[in-house]
Coordinates of C-alpha atoms in Angstrom, one line a residue:
M1232 CA -41.8 50.4 60.4
L1233 CA -39.7 53.4 61.0
I1234 CA -40.3 55.9 58.2
V1235 CA -37.9 58.8 57.9
L1236 CA -39.0 61.4 55.4
C1237 CA -36.5 63.9 54.0
K1238 CA -36.3 65.7 50.7
V1239 CA -33.0 65.3 49.0
N1240 CA -32.8 66.1 45.3
H1241 CA -36.6 65.8 45.1
L1242 CA -36.7 62.2 46.3
I1243 CA -38.4 60.8 49.3
F1244 CA -36.1 58.4 51.1
I1245 CA -37.6 55.6 53.2
E1246 CA -35.6 53.6 55.6
P1247 CA -37.5 50.5 56.7
R1248 CA -36.6 48.3 59.6
R1249 CA -36.2 44.7 58.3
S1250 CA -38.2 43.2 61.1
C1251 CA -41.3 45.3 60.6
K1252 CA -43.8 45.8 57.7
T1253 CA -46.7 48.2 57.3
Y1254 CA -50.0 46.5 56.6
L1255 CA -53.4 47.7 55.4
R1256 CA -56.5 46.1 57.1
C1257 CA -59.5 45.0 55.1
K1258 CA -62.6 42.8 55.7
A1259 CA -63.6 39.8 53.6
N1260 CA -66.6 37.6 53.5
T1261 CA -66.3 33.9 54.3
S1262 CA -68.2 31.0 52.9
N1263 CA -70.3 30.6 56.0
G1264 CA -71.5 34.3 55.9
G1265 CA -69.1 35.7 58.5
T1266 CA -66.4 38.2 58.0
V1267 CA -62.7 38.0 58.7
E1268 CA -60.0 40.7 58.8
K1269 CA -57.2 40.4 56.3
Y1270 CA -53.9 42.1 56.2
K1271 CA -51.8 42.9 53.1
P1272 CA -48.7 44.9 52.6
D1273 CA -49.5 48.5 51.7
A1274 CA -49.1 49.7 48.1
L1275 CA -48.5 53.4 48.8
F1276 CA -45.6 55.7 48.5
I1277 CA -44.9 59.4 48.8
D1278 CA -43.9 61.2 45.6
K1279 CA -41.6 64.3 45.4
H1280 CA -44.5 66.7 45.9
G1281 CA -45.4 65.1 49.2
R1282 CA -48.5 63.4 48.0
W1283 CA -49.5 59.8 48.7
R1284 CA -49.7 57.7 45.6
S1285 CA -50.7 54.0 45.0
F1286 CA -49.3 51.5 42.6
K1287 CA -50.7 48.4 41.0
R1288 CA -49.2 45.3 42.4
K1289 CA -47.2 43.1 40.1
K1290 CA -49.1 40.1 38.8
L1291 CA -45.8 38.6 37.4
S1292 CA -43.3 36.5 39.2
R1293 CA -40.7 38.4 41.2
K1294 CA -38.3 35.8 40.2
R1295 CA -38.0 37.5 36.8
C1296 CA -38.1 40.9 38.4
G1297 CA -41.5 41.6 36.9
S1298 CA -40.2 42.4 33.5
L1299 CA -40.7 40.6 30.2
R1300 CA -37.7 41.8 28.2
G1301 CA -38.2 40.3 24.7
Q1302 CA -36.6 37.0 25.2
G1303 CA -39.4 34.8 23.9
W1304 CA -39.9 33.0 20.6
K1305 CA -43.2 33.1 18.8
Y1306 CA -43.6 29.7 17.2
G1307 CA -43.3 29.7 13.5
S1308 CA -42.6 33.4 13.2
G1309 CA -40.1 35.3 15.3
F1310 CA -39.3 37.1 18.5
V1311 CA -42.0 38.6 20.7
D1312 CA -42.2 39.7 24.3
G1313 CA -43.6 37.5 27.0
I1314 CA -43.6 34.1 25.4
F1315 CA -42.4 31.8 28.3
P1316 CA -42.8 28.1 27.5
V1317 CA -44.4 25.9 30.2
L1318 CA -42.4 22.7 30.3
S1319 CA -44.0 19.3 30.7
S1320 CA -42.3 16.8 33.0
T1321 CA -40.6 15.2 29.9
A1322 CA -39.4 18.5 28.7
Q1323 CA -38.0 19.4 32.1
E1324 CA -36.1 16.1 32.2
I1325 CA -34.6 16.8 28.8
L1326 CA -33.6 20.3 29.9
D1327 CA -32.1 19.1 33.2
F1328 CA -30.2 16.3 31.3
I1329 CA -28.8 18.5 28.6
Q1330 CA -27.6 21.1 31.1
K1331 CA -25.4 18.7 33.0
E1332 CA -21.7 19.7 32.7
E1333 CA -20.3 16.2 32.2
V1334 CA -22.7 15.3 29.3
D1335 CA -21.1 15.3 25.8
S1336 CA -22.8 15.5 22.4
N1337 CA -22.7 11.8 21.8
T1338 CA -24.5 11.0 25.1
V1339 CA -27.1 13.7 24.4
W1340 CA -27.8 12.5 20.9
A1341 CA -28.0 8.8 22.1
A1342 CA -30.6 9.8 24.7
L1343 CA -32.6 11.8 22.2
D1344 CA -32.6 8.9 19.8
S1345 CA -34.5 6.9 22.4
L1346 CA -37.4 9.3 22.3
P1347 CA -40.6 8.4 20.3
A1348 CA -41.2 10.5 17.2
T1349 CA -44.6 12.0 18.4
H1350 CA -46.2 15.5 18.2
E1351 CA -45.8 15.7 22.0
I1352 CA -42.1 15.1 21.9
W1353 CA -41.7 17.7 19.1
D1354 CA -43.5 20.3 21.3
D1355 CA -41.3 19.3 24.2
L1356 CA -38.1 19.7 22.1
I1357 CA -39.2 23.1 20.9
N1358 CA -40.0 24.3 24.4
V1359 CA -36.6 23.1 25.6
A1360 CA -34.9 24.9 22.7
V1361 CA -36.8 28.2 23.5
K1362 CA -35.8 27.9 27.2
L1363 CA -32.1 27.3 26.2
R1364 CA -32.2 30.4 24.0
M1365 CA -33.7 32.5 26.7
N1366 CA -30.8 31.5 29.0
K1367 CA -28.3 32.1 26.2
L1368 CA -27.0 28.5 26.4
W1369 CA -26.0 28.4 22.7
D1370 CA -23.9 25.2 22.9
Q1371 CA -26.8 23.2 24.4
L1372 CA -29.3 24.8 22.0
L1373 CA -27.1 23.7 19.1
L1374 CA -27.1 20.1 20.4
I1375 CA -30.9 20.0 20.3
C1376 CA -31.3 21.7 16.9
E1377 CA -28.5 19.9 15.2
W1378 CA -30.0 16.6 16.3
I1379 CA -33.4 17.6 14.9
Q1380 CA -31.7 18.8 11.7
Y1381 CA -29.3 16.0 10.9
R1382 CA -30.2 12.9 12.9
S1383 CA -33.9 12.7 13.8
C1384 CA -36.8 11.7 11.7
F1385 CA -38.4 15.1 12.4
K1386 CA -38.5 17.5 9.4
S1387 CA -36.9 20.9 10.2
D1388 CA -39.1 23.9 9.7
V1389 CA -38.1 27.5 9.3
M1390 CA -38.0 28.0 13.1
I1391 CA -35.3 25.3 13.6
F1392 CA -33.3 26.9 10.8
N1393 CA -33.7 30.3 12.5
L1394 CA -32.6 28.9 15.9
L1395 CA -29.5 27.4 14.3
I1396 CA -28.6 30.7 12.5
D1397 CA -29.2 32.6 15.7
S1398 CA -26.9 30.2 17.7
Y1399 CA -24.1 30.3 15.2
G1400 CA -24.3 34.0 14.9
Q1401 CA -24.0 34.5 18.6
K1402 CA -20.9 32.2 18.6
L1403 CA -19.4 34.3 15.8
Q1404 CA -19.5 31.4 13.4
F1405 CA -20.9 33.3 10.5
K1406 CA -19.9 30.8 7.9
K1407 CA -22.1 28.1 9.5
A1408 CA -24.9 30.6 9.9
E1409 CA -24.6 31.4 6.2
S1410 CA -24.5 27.7 5.1
L1411 CA -27.7 27.1 7.2
Y1412 CA -29.4 29.8 5.1
F1413 CA -28.6 27.9 1.9
E1414 CA -29.7 24.6 3.5
L1415 CA -33.0 26.3 4.3
L1416 CA -33.5 27.3 0.6
E1417 CA -32.5 23.8 -0.6
A1418 CA -35.1 22.3 1.9
R1419 CA -37.7 24.5 0.1
C1420 CA -38.5 26.4 3.4
V1421 CA -39.6 30.0 2.9
P1422 CA -37.3 32.4 4.8
T1423 CA -39.1 34.9 7.0
E1424 CA -38.0 38.4 7.9
D1425 CA -36.6 36.9 11.1
T1426 CA -34.3 34.7 9.1
Y1427 CA -32.8 37.7 7.4
A1428 CA -32.7 39.6 10.6
L1429 CA -30.7 36.9 12.3
L1430 CA -28.4 36.5 9.3
L1431 CA -27.8 40.3 9.3
K1432 CA -27.0 40.3 13.0
A1433 CA -24.6 37.4 12.6
Y1434 CA -22.7 39.3 9.9
C1435 CA -22.6 42.5 11.9
I1436 CA -21.3 40.9 15.1
S1437 CA -18.5 39.4 13.0
G1438 CA -17.8 42.8 11.3
L1439 CA -18.8 41.7 7.8
L1440 CA -20.7 44.8 6.7
D1441 CA -20.5 44.0 3.0
K1442 CA -22.3 40.7 3.5
A1443 CA -24.8 42.4 5.8
E1444 CA -25.7 44.8 3.0
A1445 CA -26.0 41.9 0.6
V1446 CA -28.8 40.6 2.8
F1447 CA -31.0 43.5 1.8
A1448 CA -30.5 42.6 -1.9
E1449 CA -31.4 39.0 -1.1
M1450 CA -34.6 40.1 0.6
R1451 CA -35.7 42.2 -2.4
K1452 CA -35.1 39.2 -4.6
Y1453 CA -37.8 37.4 -2.6
G1454 CA -40.1 40.4 -2.5
L1455 CA -39.5 41.2 1.2
P1456 CA -39.0 44.9 1.8
P1457 CA -36.8 45.5 4.9
S1458 CA -39.1 46.1 7.9
A1459 CA -38.4 47.6 11.3
V1460 CA -37.6 44.1 12.6
V1461 CA -34.8 43.7 10.0
Y1462 CA -33.4 47.2 10.6
N1463 CA -33.5 46.7 14.4
A1464 CA -31.5 43.5 14.0
Y1465 CA -29.0 45.4 11.8
I1466 CA -28.6 48.2 14.4
D1467 CA -28.4 45.7 17.3
G1468 CA -25.7 43.7 15.5
L1469 CA -23.7 46.8 14.7
M1470 CA -23.9 47.8 18.4
K1471 CA -22.7 44.4 19.5
G1472 CA -19.9 44.6 17.0
G1473 CA -18.9 48.0 18.5
N1474 CA -19.7 49.9 15.3
Y1475 CA -21.8 52.7 16.8
R1476 CA -21.3 55.2 14.1
R1477 CA -22.6 52.8 11.4
A1478 CA -25.6 51.9 13.6
V1479 CA -26.6 55.6 13.7
E1480 CA -26.2 55.8 9.9
I1481 CA -28.5 52.8 9.4
F1482 CA -31.1 54.4 11.7
H1483 CA -31.1 57.5 9.4
R1484 CA -31.3 55.3 6.3
M1485 CA -34.3 53.6 7.8
K1486 CA -36.1 56.9 8.1
R1487 CA -35.1 58.0 4.6
N1488 CA -36.5 54.7 3.2
C1489 CA -39.8 55.5 4.9
C1490 CA -39.6 52.6 7.2
P1491 CA -41.2 53.9 10.5
P1492 CA -38.9 53.2 13.5
S1493 CA -40.5 51.2 16.2
T1494 CA -40.3 51.4 20.0
D1495 CA -37.5 48.9 19.9
T1496 CA -35.6 51.0 17.3
Y1497 CA -35.6 54.1 19.6
T1498 CA -34.8 52.0 22.6
L1499 CA -31.7 50.6 20.8
L1500 CA -30.6 54.1 19.8
I1501 CA -31.2 55.6 23.2
N1502 CA -29.1 52.8 24.7
L1503 CA -26.4 53.4 22.1
H1504 CA -26.0 57.1 23.0
G1505 CA -26.1 56.2 26.7
K1506 CA -23.1 53.9 26.3
E1507 CA -21.3 56.7 24.4
S1508 CA -22.0 59.1 27.3
R1509 CA -24.2 61.3 25.2
S1510 CA -27.3 61.5 27.4
Y1511 CA -28.4 64.8 25.6
M1512 CA -28.7 62.8 22.4
A1513 CA -30.6 60.0 24.1
L1514 CA -33.1 62.6 25.5
K1515 CA -33.5 64.2 22.1
L1516 CA -34.4 60.8 20.6
F1517 CA -36.8 60.1 23.5
N1518 CA -38.6 63.4 22.8
E1519 CA -38.6 62.7 19.0
M1520 CA -40.1 59.3 19.7
R1521 CA -43.0 60.8 21.8
S1522 CA -43.6 63.6 19.2
Q1523 CA -44.1 60.8 16.6
K1524 CA -46.8 59.2 18.9
I1525 CA -44.6 56.1 19.5
K1526 CA -45.2 54.9 23.0
P1527 CA -42.1 54.2 25.1
N1528 CA -42.0 50.9 27.0
I1529 CA -40.4 50.2 30.3
C1530 CA -37.1 49.2 28.5
T1531 CA -37.1 52.6 26.8
Y1532 CA -37.4 54.5 30.1
T1533 CA -34.7 52.3 31.7
A1534 CA -32.3 52.8 28.8
L1535 CA -32.8 56.6 29.2
M1536 CA -32.3 56.4 32.9
N1537 CA -29.1 54.4 32.4
A1538 CA -27.8 57.1 30.0
F1539 CA -28.2 59.7 32.7
A1540 CA -26.9 57.3 35.4
R1541 CA -23.6 56.8 33.5
E1542 CA -22.9 60.5 33.7
G1543 CA -24.1 60.7 37.4
L1544 CA -27.1 63.0 36.5
C1545 CA -29.3 62.0 39.5
E1546 CA -32.0 64.6 39.0
K1547 CA -32.5 63.8 35.3
A1548 CA -32.7 60.1 36.1
E1549 CA -35.2 60.8 38.8
E1550 CA -37.4 62.8 36.4
I1551 CA -37.5 59.9 33.9
F1552 CA -38.2 57.5 36.8
E1553 CA -41.3 59.5 37.7
L1554 CA -42.3 59.8 34.1
L1555 CA -42.2 56.0 33.8
Q1556 CA -44.7 55.7 36.7
E1557 CA -46.9 58.4 35.3
D1558 CA -47.1 56.5 32.1
G1559 CA -48.6 53.5 34.0
Y1560 CA -45.5 51.4 34.4
E1561 CA -44.4 50.0 37.8
P1562 CA -40.6 50.3 38.2
D1563 CA -38.8 46.9 38.0
V1564 CA -35.4 45.9 39.3
Y1565 CA -33.7 47.3 36.2
A1566 CA -35.3 50.7 36.7
Y1567 CA -34.3 50.8 40.4
N1568 CA -30.8 49.7 39.5
A1569 CA -30.5 52.7 37.1
I1570 CA -31.4 55.2 39.8
I1571 CA -29.0 53.5 42.3
E1572 CA -26.3 53.7 39.6
A1573 CA -26.9 57.4 39.1
Y1574 CA -26.4 58.1 42.8
S1575 CA -23.3 55.9 42.8
R1576 CA -21.7 57.7 39.8
A1577 CA -22.6 61.1 41.3
G1578 CA -20.7 60.2 44.5
F1579 CA -23.7 59.9 46.8
P1580 CA -23.5 56.4 48.3
F1581 CA -26.1 57.0 51.0
G1582 CA -28.5 58.2 48.4
A1583 CA -28.0 55.0 46.6
A1584 CA -28.5 53.1 49.8
E1585 CA -31.9 54.9 50.4
I1586 CA -33.1 53.9 46.9
F1587 CA -31.9 50.4 47.6
S1588 CA -34.1 50.3 50.7
L1589 CA -37.0 52.0 48.9
M1590 CA -36.8 49.3 46.3
Q1591 CA -37.2 46.5 48.9
H1592 CA -40.0 48.4 50.6
M1593 CA -41.9 48.5 47.4
G1594 CA -41.7 44.8 47.0
C1595 CA -39.1 44.6 44.3
E1596 CA -36.3 42.1 45.1
P1597 CA -32.7 43.3 44.4
D1598 CA -30.7 41.1 42.1
R1599 CA -27.0 40.5 41.8
A1600 CA -26.5 43.7 39.8
S1601 CA -28.2 45.7 42.6
Y1602 CA -25.7 44.4 45.2
N1603 CA -22.7 45.0 42.8
I1604 CA -23.8 48.6 42.2
M1605 CA -24.0 49.1 46.0
V1606 CA -20.5 47.6 46.5
D1607 CA -19.3 50.0 43.8
A1608 CA -21.1 53.0 45.3
Y1609 CA -19.4 52.5 48.7
G1610 CA -16.1 51.7 47.1
R1611 CA -16.1 54.9 45.0
A1612 CA -16.7 56.9 48.1
G1613 CA -13.8 55.3 50.0
L1614 CA -16.2 53.4 52.4
Q1615 CA -14.5 50.0 52.2
D1616 CA -16.2 48.6 55.3
D1617 CA -19.6 49.3 53.9
A1618 CA -18.7 47.8 50.5
Q1619 CA -17.5 44.7 52.4
A1620 CA -20.7 44.5 54.4
V1621 CA -22.8 44.6 51.2
F1622 CA -20.6 41.9 49.6
E1623 CA -21.1 39.6 52.7
E1624 CA -24.8 40.3 52.7
M1625 CA -25.0 39.2 49.1
K1626 CA -23.3 35.9 50.0
R1627 CA -25.5 35.4 53.0
L1628 CA -28.6 35.6 50.8
G1629 CA -27.3 32.9 48.6
I1630 CA -26.3 35.2 45.7
T1631 CA -23.0 33.9 44.4
P1632 CA -20.5 36.7 43.8
T1633 CA -19.2 36.9 40.2
M1634 CA -15.8 38.0 38.9
K1635 CA -17.3 41.5 38.7
S1636 CA -18.4 41.4 42.3
H1637 CA -14.9 40.6 43.5
M1638 CA -13.4 43.1 41.1
L1639 CA -15.5 46.0 42.5
L1640 CA -14.5 45.0 46.1
L1641 CA -10.9 44.8 45.0
S1642 CA -11.2 48.3 43.5
A1643 CA -12.6 49.7 46.7
Y1644 CA -9.6 48.4 48.8
S1645 CA -7.1 49.3 46.1
K1646 CA -8.2 53.0 46.3
A1647 CA -7.5 52.8 50.0
G1648 CA -4.0 51.3 49.4
N1649 CA -4.9 48.2 51.5
V1650 CA -2.5 45.7 49.9
A1651 CA -3.2 42.8 52.4
K1652 CA -7.0 43.0 51.8
C1653 CA -6.5 43.1 48.0
E1654 CA -4.3 40.0 48.1
H1655 CA -6.9 38.3 50.3
I1656 CA -9.6 39.0 47.7
V1657 CA -7.4 37.6 44.9
N1658 CA -6.9 34.4 47.0
E1659 CA -10.6 34.2 47.5
L1660 CA -11.1 34.3 43.8
H1661 CA -8.9 31.2 43.4
E1662 CA -10.7 29.4 46.3
S1663 CA -14.1 30.1 44.7
G1664 CA -13.0 28.6 41.4
L1665 CA -12.8 31.9 39.6
E1666 CA -9.5 32.5 37.8
P1667 CA -8.3 36.2 38.0
D1668 CA -8.5 37.8 34.6
T1669 CA -6.3 40.5 33.0
F1670 CA -8.3 43.3 34.6
V1671 CA -7.8 41.9 38.1
L1672 CA -4.0 41.5 37.6
N1673 CA -3.8 45.0 36.1
S1674 CA -5.4 46.4 39.2
M1675 CA -2.8 44.6 41.4
L1676 CA -0.1 46.0 39.1
N1677 CA -1.4 49.5 39.6
L1678 CA -1.8 49.1 43.3
Y1679 CA 1.8 47.8 43.8
G1680 CA 3.1 50.5 41.6
R1681 CA 1.3 53.4 43.3
L1682 CA 2.6 52.2 46.6
G1683 CA 6.2 51.9 45.3
Q1684 CA 6.3 48.1 45.7
Y1685 CA 8.1 47.7 42.4
E1686 CA 9.4 44.1 43.1
K1687 CA 5.9 42.8 43.6
M1688 CA 4.7 44.7 40.6
E1689 CA 7.4 43.1 38.4
E1690 CA 6.5 39.7 39.9
V1691 CA 2.9 40.1 38.8
L1692 CA 4.1 41.2 35.3
S1693 CA 6.4 38.2 35.0
T1694 CA 3.5 35.9 36.0
M1695 CA 1.3 37.5 33.4
E1696 CA 3.9 37.2 30.6
K1697 CA 4.8 33.6 31.4
G1698 CA 1.5 32.2 32.5
P1699 CA -2.0 31.9 31.0
Y1700 CA -2.9 35.5 31.7
A1701 CA -2.9 37.7 28.6
T1702 CA -1.3 41.2 28.8
D1703 CA -2.9 44.0 26.9
I1704 CA -2.1 47.6 26.1
S1705 CA -3.6 48.6 29.5
T1706 CA -1.1 46.5 31.3
Y1707 CA 1.8 48.3 29.7
N1708 CA 0.1 51.7 30.0
I1709 CA 0.0 51.2 33.8
L1710 CA 3.7 50.2 33.9
I1711 CA 4.8 53.1 31.6
N1712 CA 2.8 55.6 33.8
I1713 CA 4.3 54.2 37.1
Y1714 CA 7.9 54.1 35.8
G1715 CA 7.5 57.6 34.4
R1716 CA 6.1 59.0 37.7
G1717 CA 9.0 57.3 39.5
G1718 CA 11.6 58.9 37.2
F1719 CA 12.7 55.5 35.8
F1720 CA 13.0 56.8 32.2
E1721 CA 15.1 54.0 30.8
K1722 CA 12.6 51.3 32.0
M1723 CA 9.7 53.4 30.7
E1724 CA 11.4 53.8 27.2
G1725 CA 12.4 50.2 27.1
L1726 CA 8.8 49.1 27.7
F1727 CA 7.5 51.6 25.1
Q1728 CA 10.0 50.3 22.5
S1729 CA 9.1 46.7 23.2
L1730 CA 5.4 47.1 22.4
P1731 CA 5.6 46.2 18.6
S1732 CA 7.4 42.9 19.5
K1733 CA 4.4 42.1 21.8
N1734 CA 2.0 42.8 18.9
L1735 CA 0.6 45.8 20.7
K1736 CA 0.1 49.4 19.5
A1737 CA 0.5 52.4 21.7
D1738 CA -2.8 54.3 22.2
V1739 CA -3.4 57.9 23.4
V1740 CA -3.0 56.8 27.0
T1741 CA 0.4 55.3 26.3
W1742 CA 1.7 58.4 24.5
T1743 CA 0.2 60.8 27.1
S1744 CA 1.7 58.8 30.0
R1745 CA 5.1 58.9 28.3
L1746 CA 4.7 62.7 27.8
G1747 CA 3.7 63.1 31.4
A1748 CA 7.0 61.7 32.6
Y1749 CA 9.0 64.4 30.8
S1750 CA 6.5 67.1 31.5
R1751 CA 7.0 66.8 35.3
K1752 CA 10.7 67.6 34.7
K1753 CA 9.7 70.6 32.6
L1754 CA 11.5 69.1 29.6
Y1755 CA 9.5 71.0 27.1
M1756 CA 11.5 70.2 23.9
R1757 CA 11.5 66.5 24.7
C1758 CA 7.7 66.7 25.1
L1759 CA 7.4 68.4 21.8
E1760 CA 9.4 65.7 20.1
I1761 CA 7.3 63.0 21.5
F1762 CA 4.1 64.9 20.6
E1763 CA 5.3 65.0 17.0
E1764 CA 6.1 61.3 17.0
M1765 CA 2.6 60.7 18.3
I1766 CA 1.0 62.6 15.4
D1767 CA 3.3 60.8 12.9
A1768 CA 2.2 57.5 14.3
G1769 CA -1.4 58.4 13.6
C1770 CA -2.5 58.6 17.2
H1771 CA -5.0 61.5 17.9
P1772 CA -4.3 63.5 21.1
D1773 CA -7.1 64.2 23.5
G1774 CA -7.8 66.8 26.2
R1775 CA -5.4 65.1 28.7
T1776 CA -2.6 65.3 26.2
A1777 CA -3.1 69.0 25.9
K1778 CA -3.0 69.4 29.7
V1779 CA 0.2 67.4 30.0
L1780 CA 1.9 69.5 27.2
L1781 CA 0.8 72.8 28.9
S1782 CA 2.2 71.6 32.3
A1783 CA 5.6 71.3 30.6
C1784 CA 5.7 75.0 29.6
S1785 CA 7.9 77.4 31.5
S1786 CA 7.3 80.6 29.3
Q1787 CA 4.4 82.4 27.7
D1788 CA 5.8 81.7 24.2
Q1789 CA 5.7 78.0 24.9
I1790 CA 2.1 78.2 26.1
E1791 CA 1.1 80.1 22.9
Q1792 CA 2.9 77.4 20.8
I1793 CA 0.9 74.6 22.5
R1794 CA -2.3 76.5 22.0

């Protein structure tokens, strides 16, 4: 192995040759009393201080990236980490059959009807249901559970009801989830805290906060004080519903009600602040958690690294990465991806590549997300050929590119203004059976507009408005910005006025793009008129709006007025 050691931002980068590996030699006794030499890959690495350190090899399957991430189901109770059902041959046959694309509900139910009503079959059905839930195959899970509930001779227990409530909640069918709860009571099953947690989550995802609050009253009725599990489900549901502010309020209420937050609670809140690009708040919560003697798990560390990664704070992400290892955890693929993302967002694609190589050297196999991050890292830096090489390597290894993979490659070539290559990627999408979505077509609109190819841009818009592709406010923001930059004020104003007829409402980007068109011509009074319209329409300006207004000024008095 060729090892190149260099300190950059306190990290040691290792560039392995693919054809070579470093091995440690050891001796072992044989059954006949002799000794043989054995070789195994080394388990050493150099930390930022230049010291050799060892790590414990993973005993878990690399297929799951060595991380048990809370997807299991504890029979008869609720959710726990690390419960992975072992399927019997019969259970595997049921799973394979139910996952076939051409199989409909009647066919599945007819096949299940032929099964004997034994304890073994019950266990097999439960294991299949857990497996489907782990893979988030909600439609297939409903087929199994509804057959047990309404057609089989098996009697549903609280776990089946919980699985049904969970599935309907994930599919935003809160009324069905609600009716299942009442069926559970009628069947004289005793609801568990997981039942209420899943019901809360279903309401939150659907935006029904009043009903979510009523769940707490229902729990008190049955003498169940809300626990950390219930509060966590509430916070998680609010986050999935996009109501971040309310999620933070529930966290503070949890502490006021003397319900101690758990590791999962803090992990959720750290993840929330990370998504809001408030890494300083994520770090504050992490420090609070440790001061309360609540031990972070690998998911907590990864959530904090992701918070720093989104803001391109490489050194901070590295510090947490080292803290993770000092706490006895071995980095998994999610942790490595967070560090790679940090380098990508910071604009250091070669740093991201070194971490990618280090990850492989340490025996952690990259997943699809790893390759997508590398495509994005090269694309952001304008290295389209390298982005293409990573994309091709992913395909060569049998990892099927998703819509996101194509989108990242498209973005790389779009920044370079390579129209032919972008059109080729869109054609590839069609050939691979992936239909371009609104985001892809918006990117093509922006590309054609930036290059002044207005006819092609308008052709794409016409296709979107007539075809199955939905236009959104981002579509028209792109067009308004392009027409404004080109000086086509009539077309820009016509599009702006047409938004209500398309059931779309102008956002801060729409108003600012419109302001920018007049600002470039130093039409200060017109900009002020539009700004007042914006305020009257209830749209709050942001920092970019202020910059655009200032750029329209031609005198000190105007600058003072804007301030």
